[in-house]
Amino acid sequence: MSVSSEKAQRAPWRDRLDSHLKQTPGYEFTIATIGYDAQQRPVPRLRTCGCRGFFPELELHPKGQEAMDQQVEGGANPSIFESDMLTFTTDVRMEKLPQLESSGHAIEAMFWLKDVMTQWRIKGTAYAIGNPQGEDAEEGNSRAEVQRALRLKGDESDISKWTWEKAVTKYFANHSPVARGSFRNPPPGQSRSDYPNNPDLKLGQKVTDLHDPVARANFRVVIIRPEEVEELDLTDQENCKRRNWKLAGDRDDGTDLWNEIEVWP
Ligand SMILES: Cc1cc2nc3c(=O)[nH]c(=O)nc-3n(C[C@H](O)[C@H](O)[C@H](O)COP(=O)(O)O)c2cc1C
């Protein structure tokens, strides 16, 4: 696995967004994808999702940490990577993943963080990882796209100890047993009068096994690779601030070059 060098820099907006998120107790974001209606017209599709921070850094709650320590051979991945990519988790049976596939992975994520009076919009592409069957073409493509934007923050000699499987398992461990059980629900979005033939699929199940084959078959981590970020700061109503960052390519040292511009709000 090859990754950017230790000198690679964070995106200029990253720490500011991170600090805003840390000041916000419990936040969700709105995730927009592109779908197609019955006439095959492109249409916006939006939903609320829980933001799981920047990939692959995730601070587990004590119960999740305990589950990782007990159930994952050799424990969690070494903390050697960081990135500017935001994550959420989802069920492979929902509509957003096929919408990403059919639209060239286009996504926009939006936060309204009222405590800091700021709206953040993050435009880019998104990739789902976590297929327990291993690296088929789609999983392989997602991993390659995500890998391109990982930065090494730890010891290069630990890279061989880091696996995609463990990275995904950590996000699964971060859910409560009931939330993990939702990945064994009957198929999302289908008529409630249709009972699934599969007796494994029921509402309200609790999953403590981090490798539960039914839940893990449906569980995915979605990783957003930002290309354009916008901050709208409404703290001062008489002098609102709107800043925009656009990814403009690579610097000589291989790190991302972001162009920043302040625009009229
Ligand atoms: C507070 C809240 C948090 C949610 N978090 C998630 C999430 O993290 N991932 C997810 O796939 N759906 C989440 N949902 C459900 C989605 O909003 C949506 O109903 C579901 O993902 C199906 O959308 P889709 O079929 O368009 O993919 C959440 C809903 C709410 C209200």
PDB file of C-alpha atoms and ligand atoms in Angstrom:
ATOM      1  CA  MET A   1       0.000   0.000   0.000  1.00  0.00           C
ATOM      2  CA  SER A   2       1.491   3.348  -0.981  1.00  0.00           C
ATOM      3  CA  VAL A   3       0.354   6.630   0.552  1.00  0.00           C
ATOM      4  CA  SER A   4       1.298  10.305   0.554  1.00  0.00           C
ATOM      5  CA  SER A   5       4.384  11.227   2.523  1.00  0.00           C
ATOM      6  CA  GLU A   6       4.388  12.472   6.103  1.00  0.00           C
ATOM      7  CA  LYS A   7       4.904  16.028   4.837  1.00  0.00           C
ATOM      8  CA  ALA A   8       1.497  16.020   3.150  1.00  0.00           C
ATOM      9  CA  GLN A   9      -0.601  18.864   4.495  1.00  0.00           C
ATOM     10  CA  ARG A  10      -4.144  19.054   5.716  1.00  0.00           C
ATOM     11  CA  ALA A  11      -6.646  20.931   3.551  1.00  0.00           C
ATOM     12  CA  PRO A  12      -6.776  24.593   4.675  1.00  0.00           C
ATOM     13  CA  TRP A  13     -10.434  24.326   5.775  1.00  0.00           C
ATOM     14  CA  ARG A  14     -10.092  21.012   7.627  1.00  0.00           C
ATOM     15  CA  ASP A  15      -9.094  22.092  11.140  1.00  0.00           C
ATOM     16  CA  ARG A  16     -11.660  24.888  11.109  1.00  0.00           C
ATOM     17  CA  LEU A  17     -14.499  22.486  10.234  1.00  0.00           C
ATOM     18  CA  ASP A  18     -13.141  19.974  12.756  1.00  0.00           C
ATOM     19  CA  SER A  19     -13.131  22.622  15.481  1.00  0.00           C
ATOM     20  CA  HIS A  20     -16.720  23.614  14.620  1.00  0.00           C
ATOM     21  CA  LEU A  21     -17.812  19.973  14.818  1.00  0.00           C
ATOM     22  CA  LYS A  22     -16.071  19.569  18.182  1.00  0.00           C
ATOM     23  CA  GLN A  23     -18.009  22.595  19.475  1.00  0.00           C
ATOM     24  CA  THR A  24     -21.311  21.023  18.390  1.00  0.00           C
ATOM     25  CA  PRO A  25     -22.758  18.384  20.702  1.00  0.00           C
ATOM     26  CA  GLY A  26     -24.292  15.693  18.428  1.00  0.00           C
ATOM     27  CA  TYR A  27     -24.529  16.653  14.781  1.00  0.00           C
ATOM     28  CA  GLU A  28     -25.915  15.169  11.613  1.00  0.00           C
ATOM     29  CA  PHE A  29     -25.389  16.298   8.053  1.00  0.00           C
ATOM     30  CA  THR A  30     -27.579  16.363   4.976  1.00  0.00           C
ATOM     31  CA  ILE A  31     -26.354  14.139   2.176  1.00  0.00           C
ATOM     32  CA  ALA A  32     -27.377  14.913  -1.397  1.00  0.00           C
ATOM     33  CA  THR A  33     -26.994  12.492  -4.289  1.00  0.00           C
ATOM     34  CA  ILE A  34     -28.396  12.444  -7.828  1.00  0.00           C
ATOM     35  CA  GLY A  35     -31.193  10.040  -8.709  1.00  0.00           C
ATOM     36  CA  TYR A  36     -33.277   9.590 -11.849  1.00  0.00           C
ATOM     37  CA  ASP A  37     -37.072   9.886 -12.011  1.00  0.00           C
ATOM     38  CA  ALA A  38     -39.422   7.744 -14.122  1.00  0.00           C
ATOM     39  CA  GLN A  39     -38.640   9.956 -17.163  1.00  0.00           C
ATOM     40  CA  GLN A  40     -34.915   9.458 -16.563  1.00  0.00           C
ATOM     41  CA  ARG A  41     -34.450  13.104 -15.578  1.00  0.00           C
ATOM     42  CA  PRO A  42     -31.681  13.726 -13.035  1.00  0.00           C
ATOM     43  CA  VAL A  43     -33.246  14.722  -9.700  1.00  0.00           C
ATOM     44  CA  PRO A  44     -31.759  15.710  -6.320  1.00  0.00           C
ATOM     45  CA  ARG A  45     -32.133  13.220  -3.469  1.00  0.00           C
ATOM     46  CA  LEU A  46     -31.467  14.279   0.133  1.00  0.00           C
ATOM     47  CA  ARG A  47     -31.403  12.620   3.522  1.00  0.00           C
ATOM     48  CA  THR A  48     -30.025  13.116   7.038  1.00  0.00           C
ATOM     49  CA  CYS A  49     -27.044  10.978   8.032  1.00  0.00           C
ATOM     50  CA  GLY A  50     -24.846  10.780  11.111  1.00  0.00           C
ATOM     51  CA  CYS A  51     -21.390  12.178  10.384  1.00  0.00           C
ATOM     52  CA  ARG A  52     -18.626   9.871  11.646  1.00  0.00           C
ATOM     53  CA  GLY A  53     -15.750  12.334  11.363  1.00  0.00           C
ATOM     54  CA  PHE A  54     -12.643  12.227   9.206  1.00  0.00           C
ATOM     55  CA  PHE A  55     -11.616   8.824   7.820  1.00  0.00           C
ATOM     56  CA  PRO A  56     -10.158   6.667   9.309  1.00  0.00           C
ATOM     57  CA  GLU A  57      -9.875   8.388  12.689  1.00  0.00           C
ATOM     58  CA  LEU A  58     -12.672   7.434  15.013  1.00  0.00           C
ATOM     59  CA  GLU A  59     -12.739   7.544  18.778  1.00  0.00           C
ATOM     60  CA  LEU A  60     -14.678   4.515  19.957  1.00  0.00           C
ATOM     61  CA  HIS A  61     -16.976   4.616  22.972  1.00  0.00           C
ATOM     62  CA  PRO A  62     -15.724   2.258  25.760  1.00  0.00           C
ATOM     63  CA  LYS A  63     -18.137  -0.593  24.840  1.00  0.00           C
ATOM     64  CA  GLY A  64     -17.100  -0.402  21.179  1.00  0.00           C
ATOM     65  CA  GLN A  65     -13.421  -0.418  22.170  1.00  0.00           C
ATOM     66  CA  GLU A  66     -14.010  -3.462  24.382  1.00  0.00           C
ATOM     67  CA  ALA A  67     -15.722  -5.285  21.490  1.00  0.00           C
ATOM     68  CA  MET A  68     -12.787  -4.460  19.159  1.00  0.00           C
ATOM     69  CA  ASP A  69     -10.227  -5.655  21.742  1.00  0.00           C
ATOM     70  CA  GLN A  70     -12.081  -8.920  22.349  1.00  0.00           C
ATOM     71  CA  GLN A  71     -13.270  -9.795  18.851  1.00  0.00           C
ATOM     72  CA  VAL A  72     -10.662  -8.503  16.423  1.00  0.00           C
ATOM     73  CA  GLU A  73      -7.533 -10.580  16.185  1.00  0.00           C
ATOM     74  CA  GLY A  74      -4.528  -8.383  16.929  1.00  0.00           C
ATOM     75  CA  GLY A  75      -6.872  -5.498  17.942  1.00  0.00           C
ATOM     76  CA  ALA A  76      -7.684  -2.360  15.945  1.00  0.00           C
ATOM     77  CA  ASN A  77      -5.551  -0.855  13.179  1.00  0.00           C
ATOM     78  CA  PRO A  78      -2.528   1.222  14.204  1.00  0.00           C
ATOM     79  CA  SER A  79      -3.422   4.969  14.065  1.00  0.00           C
ATOM     80  CA  ILE A  80      -1.147   5.760  11.148  1.00  0.00           C
ATOM     81  CA  PHE A  81      -3.462   7.525   8.693  1.00  0.00           C
ATOM     82  CA  GLU A  82      -5.510  10.686   8.557  1.00  0.00           C
ATOM     83  CA  SER A  83      -7.360  12.472   5.767  1.00  0.00           C
ATOM     84  CA  ASP A  84      -9.678  15.342   4.815  1.00  0.00           C
ATOM     85  CA  MET A  85     -12.457  12.839   3.951  1.00  0.00           C
ATOM     86  CA  LEU A  86     -15.693  12.811   5.967  1.00  0.00           C
ATOM     87  CA  THR A  87     -17.528   9.543   6.574  1.00  0.00           C
ATOM     88  CA  PHE A  88     -20.959   8.149   7.275  1.00  0.00           C
ATOM     89  CA  THR A  89     -22.243   4.594   7.446  1.00  0.00           C
ATOM     90  CA  THR A  90     -25.140   3.146   5.518  1.00  0.00           C
ATOM     91  CA  ASP A  91     -27.066   0.057   4.476  1.00  0.00           C
ATOM     92  CA  VAL A  92     -26.162  -1.257   1.038  1.00  0.00           C
ATOM     93  CA  ARG A  93     -29.873  -1.883   0.364  1.00  0.00           C
ATOM     94  CA  MET A  94     -30.754   1.841   0.504  1.00  0.00           C
ATOM     95  CA  GLU A  95     -30.934   4.037  -2.583  1.00  0.00           C
ATOM     96  CA  LYS A  96     -27.966   6.318  -2.037  1.00  0.00           C
ATOM     97  CA  LEU A  97     -25.294   3.809  -3.084  1.00  0.00           C
ATOM     98  CA  PRO A  98     -26.792   2.958  -6.507  1.00  0.00           C
ATOM     99  CA  GLN A  99     -27.306   6.729  -6.958  1.00  0.00           C
ATOM    100  CA  LEU A 100     -23.607   7.311  -6.309  1.00  0.00           C
ATOM    101  CA  GLU A 101     -22.684   4.574  -8.787  1.00  0.00           C
ATOM    102  CA  SER A 102     -24.918   5.918 -11.562  1.00  0.00           C
ATOM    103  CA  SER A 103     -23.832   9.559 -11.166  1.00  0.00           C
ATOM    104  CA  GLY A 104     -20.041   9.277 -11.236  1.00  0.00           C
ATOM    105  CA  HIS A 105     -20.021   9.182  -7.399  1.00  0.00           C
ATOM    106  CA  ALA A 106     -21.289  12.789  -7.129  1.00  0.00           C
ATOM    107  CA  ILE A 107     -22.194  13.916  -3.607  1.00  0.00           C
ATOM    108  CA  GLU A 108     -22.755  17.035  -1.550  1.00  0.00           C
ATOM    109  CA  ALA A 109     -22.798  17.089   2.240  1.00  0.00           C
ATOM    110  CA  MET A 110     -24.187  20.017   4.219  1.00  0.00           C
ATOM    111  CA  PHE A 111     -24.014  20.991   7.897  1.00  0.00           C
ATOM    112  CA  TRP A 112     -25.924  23.800   9.584  1.00  0.00           C
ATOM    113  CA  LEU A 113     -24.068  24.191  12.870  1.00  0.00           C
ATOM    114  CA  LYS A 114     -26.275  26.625  14.759  1.00  0.00           C
ATOM    115  CA  ASP A 115     -24.049  26.763  17.854  1.00  0.00           C
ATOM    116  CA  VAL A 116     -21.347  28.389  15.729  1.00  0.00           C
ATOM    117  CA  MET A 117     -23.847  29.995  13.303  1.00  0.00           C
ATOM    118  CA  THR A 118     -22.089  28.442  10.322  1.00  0.00           C
ATOM    119  CA  GLN A 119     -23.162  26.445   7.286  1.00  0.00           C
ATOM    120  CA  TRP A 120     -20.620  24.140   5.656  1.00  0.00           C
ATOM    121  CA  ARG A 121     -21.102  22.613   2.196  1.00  0.00           C
ATOM    122  CA  ILE A 122     -18.754  19.901   0.985  1.00  0.00           C
ATOM    123  CA  LYS A 123     -18.920  18.874  -2.672  1.00  0.00           C
ATOM    124  CA  GLY A 124     -17.010  15.961  -4.093  1.00  0.00           C
ATOM    125  CA  THR A 125     -17.183  12.270  -4.807  1.00  0.00           C
ATOM    126  CA  ALA A 126     -17.967   9.408  -2.430  1.00  0.00           C
ATOM    127  CA  TYR A 127     -17.004   5.753  -2.273  1.00  0.00           C
ATOM    128  CA  ALA A 128     -18.437   2.883  -0.215  1.00  0.00           C
ATOM    129  CA  ILE A 129     -16.191   0.291   1.391  1.00  0.00           C
ATOM    130  CA  GLY A 130     -16.985  -2.782   3.495  1.00  0.00           C
ATOM    131  CA  ASN A 131     -18.007  -5.610   1.181  1.00  0.00           C
ATOM    132  CA  PRO A 132     -17.330  -8.645   3.405  1.00  0.00           C
ATOM    133  CA  GLN A 133     -16.862 -10.798   0.297  1.00  0.00           C
ATOM    134  CA  GLY A 134     -13.566  -8.960  -0.172  1.00  0.00           C
ATOM    135  CA  GLU A 135     -12.185  -6.963  -3.031  1.00  0.00           C
ATOM    136  CA  ASP A 136     -14.511  -7.224  -6.043  1.00  0.00           C
ATOM    137  CA  ALA A 137     -14.221  -4.564  -8.770  1.00  0.00           C
ATOM    138  CA  GLU A 138     -16.393  -2.018  -6.938  1.00  0.00           C
ATOM    139  CA  GLU A 139     -14.721  -2.491  -3.551  1.00  0.00           C
ATOM    140  CA  GLY A 140     -11.290  -2.390  -5.203  1.00  0.00           C
ATOM    141  CA  ASN A 141     -12.129   0.867  -6.982  1.00  0.00           C
ATOM    142  CA  SER A 142     -13.440   2.440  -3.763  1.00  0.00           C
ATOM    143  CA  ARG A 143     -10.358   1.442  -1.790  1.00  0.00           C
ATOM    144  CA  ALA A 144      -8.048   2.802  -4.496  1.00  0.00           C
ATOM    145  CA  GLU A 145      -9.913   6.148  -4.631  1.00  0.00           C
ATOM    146  CA  VAL A 146      -9.830   6.492  -0.843  1.00  0.00           C
ATOM    147  CA  GLN A 147      -6.206   5.398  -0.575  1.00  0.00           C
ATOM    148  CA  ARG A 148      -5.166   8.217  -2.940  1.00  0.00           C
ATOM    149  CA  ALA A 149      -6.297  10.730  -0.341  1.00  0.00           C
ATOM    150  CA  LEU A 150      -4.920   9.100   2.818  1.00  0.00           C
ATOM    151  CA  ARG A 151      -2.019  10.775   4.601  1.00  0.00           C
ATOM    152  CA  LEU A 152       0.544   8.950   6.655  1.00  0.00           C
ATOM    153  CA  LYS A 153       0.779  10.416  10.159  1.00  0.00           C
ATOM    154  CA  GLY A 154       2.420   7.444  11.851  1.00  0.00           C
ATOM    155  CA  ASP A 155       5.209   4.984  11.301  1.00  0.00           C
ATOM    156  CA  GLU A 156       5.595   3.692   7.738  1.00  0.00           C
ATOM    157  CA  SER A 157       6.678   0.297   9.084  1.00  0.00           C
ATOM    158  CA  ASP A 158       3.160  -0.158  10.531  1.00  0.00           C
ATOM    159  CA  ILE A 159       1.437   0.074   7.127  1.00  0.00           C
ATOM    160  CA  SER A 160       1.544  -3.712   6.699  1.00  0.00           C
ATOM    161  CA  LYS A 161      -0.474  -4.078   9.936  1.00  0.00           C
ATOM    162  CA  TRP A 162      -3.266  -1.826   8.647  1.00  0.00           C
ATOM    163  CA  THR A 163      -6.239  -3.499   6.892  1.00  0.00           C
ATOM    164  CA  TRP A 164      -9.420  -2.205   5.232  1.00  0.00           C
ATOM    165  CA  GLU A 165     -11.403  -4.927   7.005  1.00  0.00           C
ATOM    166  CA  LYS A 166     -10.344  -3.647  10.441  1.00  0.00           C
ATOM    167  CA  ALA A 167     -11.049  -0.060   9.433  1.00  0.00           C
ATOM    168  CA  VAL A 168     -14.654  -0.986   8.523  1.00  0.00           C
ATOM    169  CA  THR A 169     -15.088  -3.197  11.619  1.00  0.00           C
ATOM    170  CA  LYS A 170     -14.180  -0.199  13.795  1.00  0.00           C
ATOM    171  CA  TYR A 171     -17.056   1.817  12.296  1.00  0.00           C
ATOM    172  CA  PHE A 172     -19.387  -1.148  12.908  1.00  0.00           C
ATOM    173  CA  ALA A 173     -18.133  -1.399  16.529  1.00  0.00           C
ATOM    174  CA  ASN A 174     -18.880   2.315  16.954  1.00  0.00           C
ATOM    175  CA  HIS A 175     -22.618   1.570  16.610  1.00  0.00           C
ATOM    176  CA  SER A 176     -24.725   0.375  19.544  1.00  0.00           C
ATOM    177  CA  PRO A 177     -25.973  -3.254  19.417  1.00  0.00           C
ATOM    178  CA  VAL A 178     -29.458  -2.012  18.364  1.00  0.00           C
ATOM    179  CA  ALA A 179     -28.008   0.211  15.632  1.00  0.00           C
ATOM    180  CA  ARG A 180     -25.910  -2.736  14.402  1.00  0.00           C
ATOM    181  CA  GLY A 181     -29.151  -4.756  14.440  1.00  0.00           C
ATOM    182  CA  SER A 182     -30.721  -2.305  11.962  1.00  0.00           C
ATOM    183  CA  PHE A 183     -28.494  -3.890   9.307  1.00  0.00           C
ATOM    184  CA  ARG A 184     -30.622  -7.045   9.844  1.00  0.00           C
ATOM    185  CA  ASN A 185     -33.876  -5.138   9.272  1.00  0.00           C
ATOM    186  CA  PRO A 186     -36.285  -6.168   6.500  1.00  0.00           C
ATOM    187  CA  PRO A 187     -35.299  -4.418   3.228  1.00  0.00           C
ATOM    188  CA  PRO A 188     -35.422  -0.609   3.723  1.00  0.00           C
ATOM    189  CA  GLY A 189     -37.925   1.185   1.507  1.00  0.00           C
ATOM    190  CA  GLN A 190     -39.972  -1.902   0.606  1.00  0.00           C
ATOM    191  CA  SER A 191     -43.640  -2.324   1.535  1.00  0.00           C
ATOM    192  CA  ARG A 192     -44.170  -3.248   5.182  1.00  0.00           C
ATOM    193  CA  SER A 193     -46.892  -5.660   4.097  1.00  0.00           C
ATOM    194  CA  ASP A 194     -44.240  -7.775   2.338  1.00  0.00           C
ATOM    195  CA  TYR A 195     -42.671 -10.004   4.983  1.00  0.00           C
ATOM    196  CA  PRO A 196     -39.184 -11.183   4.057  1.00  0.00           C
ATOM    197  CA  ASN A 197     -38.801 -14.938   3.562  1.00  0.00           C
ATOM    198  CA  ASN A 198     -35.469 -14.740   5.341  1.00  0.00           C
ATOM    199  CA  PRO A 199     -36.120 -15.246   9.106  1.00  0.00           C
ATOM    200  CA  ASP A 200     -32.840 -13.400   9.906  1.00  0.00           C
ATOM    201  CA  LEU A 201     -34.426 -10.123   8.778  1.00  0.00           C
ATOM    202  CA  LYS A 202     -36.499  -8.581  11.590  1.00  0.00           C
ATOM    203  CA  LEU A 203     -36.831  -5.207  13.298  1.00  0.00           C
ATOM    204  CA  GLY A 204     -35.356  -4.513  16.746  1.00  0.00           C
ATOM    205  CA  GLN A 205     -32.504  -7.017  16.824  1.00  0.00           C
ATOM    206  CA  LYS A 206     -29.361  -6.485  18.934  1.00  0.00           C
ATOM    207  CA  VAL A 207     -26.034  -7.448  17.401  1.00  0.00           C
ATOM    208  CA  THR A 208     -22.990  -7.936  19.634  1.00  0.00           C
ATOM    209  CA  ASP A 209     -20.934 -10.011  17.162  1.00  0.00           C
ATOM    210  CA  LEU A 210     -18.806  -7.538  15.157  1.00  0.00           C
ATOM    211  CA  HIS A 211     -18.575 -10.100  12.347  1.00  0.00           C
ATOM    212  CA  ASP A 212     -22.303 -10.937  12.222  1.00  0.00           C
ATOM    213  CA  PRO A 213     -22.528 -12.166   8.611  1.00  0.00           C
ATOM    214  CA  VAL A 214     -26.064 -10.894   7.907  1.00  0.00           C
ATOM    215  CA  ALA A 215     -25.506  -7.384   9.289  1.00  0.00           C
ATOM    216  CA  ARG A 216     -22.016  -7.028   7.819  1.00  0.00           C
ATOM    217  CA  ALA A 217     -23.264  -8.039   4.361  1.00  0.00           C
ATOM    218  CA  ASN A 218     -25.430  -4.898   4.433  1.00  0.00           C
ATOM    219  CA  PHE A 219     -23.099  -2.523   6.305  1.00  0.00           C
ATOM    220  CA  ARG A 220     -20.967  -0.001   4.410  1.00  0.00           C
ATOM    221  CA  VAL A 221     -18.770   2.971   5.279  1.00  0.00           C
ATOM    222  CA  VAL A 222     -19.136   5.830   2.813  1.00  0.00           C
ATOM    223  CA  ILE A 223     -16.145   8.126   2.433  1.00  0.00           C
ATOM    224  CA  ILE A 224     -16.466  11.588   0.897  1.00  0.00           C
ATOM    225  CA  ARG A 225     -13.469  12.953  -1.023  1.00  0.00           C
ATOM    226  CA  PRO A 226     -13.973  16.736  -1.042  1.00  0.00           C
ATOM    227  CA  GLU A 227     -13.297  18.831  -4.141  1.00  0.00           C
ATOM    228  CA  GLU A 228     -14.976  22.088  -3.113  1.00  0.00           C
ATOM    229  CA  VAL A 229     -15.799  23.365   0.361  1.00  0.00           C
ATOM    230  CA  GLU A 230     -17.754  26.441   1.377  1.00  0.00           C
ATOM    231  CA  GLU A 231     -18.135  28.078   4.758  1.00  0.00           C
ATOM    232  CA  LEU A 232     -20.949  30.581   5.359  1.00  0.00           C
ATOM    233  CA  ASP A 233     -20.378  32.358   8.669  1.00  0.00           C
ATOM    234  CA  LEU A 234     -23.472  34.172   9.934  1.00  0.00           C
ATOM    235  CA  THR A 235     -22.019  35.116  13.340  1.00  0.00           C
ATOM    236  CA  ASP A 236     -22.080  38.807  12.475  1.00  0.00           C
ATOM    237  CA  GLN A 237     -25.371  39.488  10.642  1.00  0.00           C
ATOM    238  CA  GLU A 238     -24.064  42.851   9.397  1.00  0.00           C
ATOM    239  CA  ASN A 239     -20.914  41.343   7.983  1.00  0.00           C
ATOM    240  CA  CYS A 240     -21.555  37.738   6.981  1.00  0.00           C
ATOM    241  CA  LYS A 241     -18.542  35.884   5.647  1.00  0.00           C
ATOM    242  CA  ARG A 242     -18.498  33.365   2.831  1.00  0.00           C
ATOM    243  CA  ARG A 243     -15.326  31.505   1.979  1.00  0.00           C
ATOM    244  CA  ASN A 244     -14.776  28.964  -0.760  1.00  0.00           C
ATOM    245  CA  TRP A 245     -11.966  26.479  -1.309  1.00  0.00           C
ATOM    246  CA  LYS A 246     -11.531  24.595  -4.591  1.00  0.00           C
ATOM    247  CA  LEU A 247      -9.174  21.720  -5.154  1.00  0.00           C
ATOM    248  CA  ALA A 248      -6.886  22.887  -7.945  1.00  0.00           C
ATOM    249  CA  GLY A 249      -4.587  19.885  -8.392  1.00  0.00           C
ATOM    250  CA  ASP A 250      -1.372  18.626  -6.901  1.00  0.00           C
ATOM    251  CA  ARG A 251       1.607  20.576  -5.589  1.00  0.00           C
ATOM    252  CA  ASP A 252       5.136  19.521  -6.578  1.00  0.00           C
ATOM    253  CA  ASP A 253       5.443  17.460  -3.397  1.00  0.00           C
ATOM    254  CA  GLY A 254       2.241  15.551  -4.261  1.00  0.00           C
ATOM    255  CA  THR A 255       0.024  17.280  -1.689  1.00  0.00           C
ATOM    256  CA  ASP A 256      -3.313  18.847  -2.618  1.00  0.00           C
ATOM    257  CA  LEU A 257      -3.390  22.454  -3.795  1.00  0.00           C
ATOM    258  CA  TRP A 258      -6.511  24.297  -2.628  1.00  0.00           C
ATOM    259  CA  ASN A 259      -7.470  27.719  -4.015  1.00  0.00           C
ATOM    260  CA  GLU A 260      -9.179  29.901  -1.433  1.00  0.00           C
ATOM    261  CA  ILE A 261     -11.408  32.861  -2.212  1.00  0.00           C
ATOM    262  CA  GLU A 262     -13.627  35.019  -0.047  1.00  0.00           C
ATOM    263  CA  VAL A 263     -16.850  35.884  -1.891  1.00  0.00           C
ATOM    264  CA  TRP A 264     -19.752  38.197  -1.200  1.00  0.00           C
ATOM    265  CA  PRO A 265     -22.272  36.359   0.956  1.00  0.00           C
TER     266      PRO A 265
HETATM  267  C1  LIG B   1     -31.048  11.726  12.758  1.00  0.00           C
HETATM  268  C2  LIG B   1     -30.940  10.755  11.599  1.00  0.00           C
HETATM  269  C3  LIG B   1     -29.738  10.106  11.368  1.00  0.00           C
HETATM  270  C4  LIG B   1     -29.624   9.213  10.304  1.00  0.00           C
HETATM  271  N1  LIG B   1     -28.416   8.627  10.062  1.00  0.00           N
HETATM  272  C5  LIG B   1     -28.270   7.847   8.975  1.00  0.00           C
HETATM  273  C6  LIG B   1     -26.982   7.342   8.632  1.00  0.00           C
HETATM  274  O1  LIG B   1     -25.966   7.596   9.302  1.00  0.00           O
HETATM  275  N2  LIG B   1     -26.887   6.568   7.512  1.00  0.00           N
HETATM  276  C7  LIG B   1     -27.971   6.278   6.731  1.00  0.00           C
HETATM  277  O2  LIG B   1     -27.814   5.568   5.731  1.00  0.00           O
HETATM  278  N3  LIG B   1     -29.195   6.745   7.031  1.00  0.00           N
HETATM  279  C8  LIG B   1     -29.376   7.531   8.126  1.00  0.00           C
HETATM  280  N4  LIG B   1     -30.611   8.040   8.423  1.00  0.00           N
HETATM  281  C9  LIG B   1     -31.765   7.663   7.583  1.00  0.00           C
HETATM  282  C10 LIG B   1     -31.736   8.473   6.282  1.00  0.00           C
HETATM  283  O3  LIG B   1     -32.128   9.801   6.512  1.00  0.00           O
HETATM  284  C11 LIG B   1     -32.613   7.843   5.172  1.00  0.00           C
HETATM  285  O4  LIG B   1     -33.933   7.715   5.624  1.00  0.00           O
HETATM  286  C12 LIG B   1     -32.082   6.477   4.753  1.00  0.00           C
HETATM  287  O5  LIG B   1     -30.665   6.497   4.677  1.00  0.00           O
HETATM  288  C13 LIG B   1     -32.640   6.018   3.393  1.00  0.00           C
HETATM  289  O6  LIG B   1     -32.227   6.890   2.393  1.00  0.00           O
HETATM  290  P1  LIG B   1     -31.925   6.471   0.862  1.00  0.00           P
HETATM  291  O7  LIG B   1     -32.859   5.333   0.527  1.00  0.00           O
HETATM  292  O8  LIG B   1     -32.175   7.716   0.106  1.00  0.00           O
HETATM  293  O9  LIG B   1     -30.523   5.999   0.768  1.00  0.00           O
HETATM  294  C14 LIG B   1     -30.756   8.936   9.470  1.00  0.00           C
HETATM  295  C15 LIG B   1     -31.949   9.630   9.702  1.00  0.00           C
HETATM  296  C16 LIG B   1     -32.046  10.508  10.745  1.00  0.00           C
HETATM  297  C17 LIG B   1     -33.359  11.234  10.943  1.00  0.00           C
END
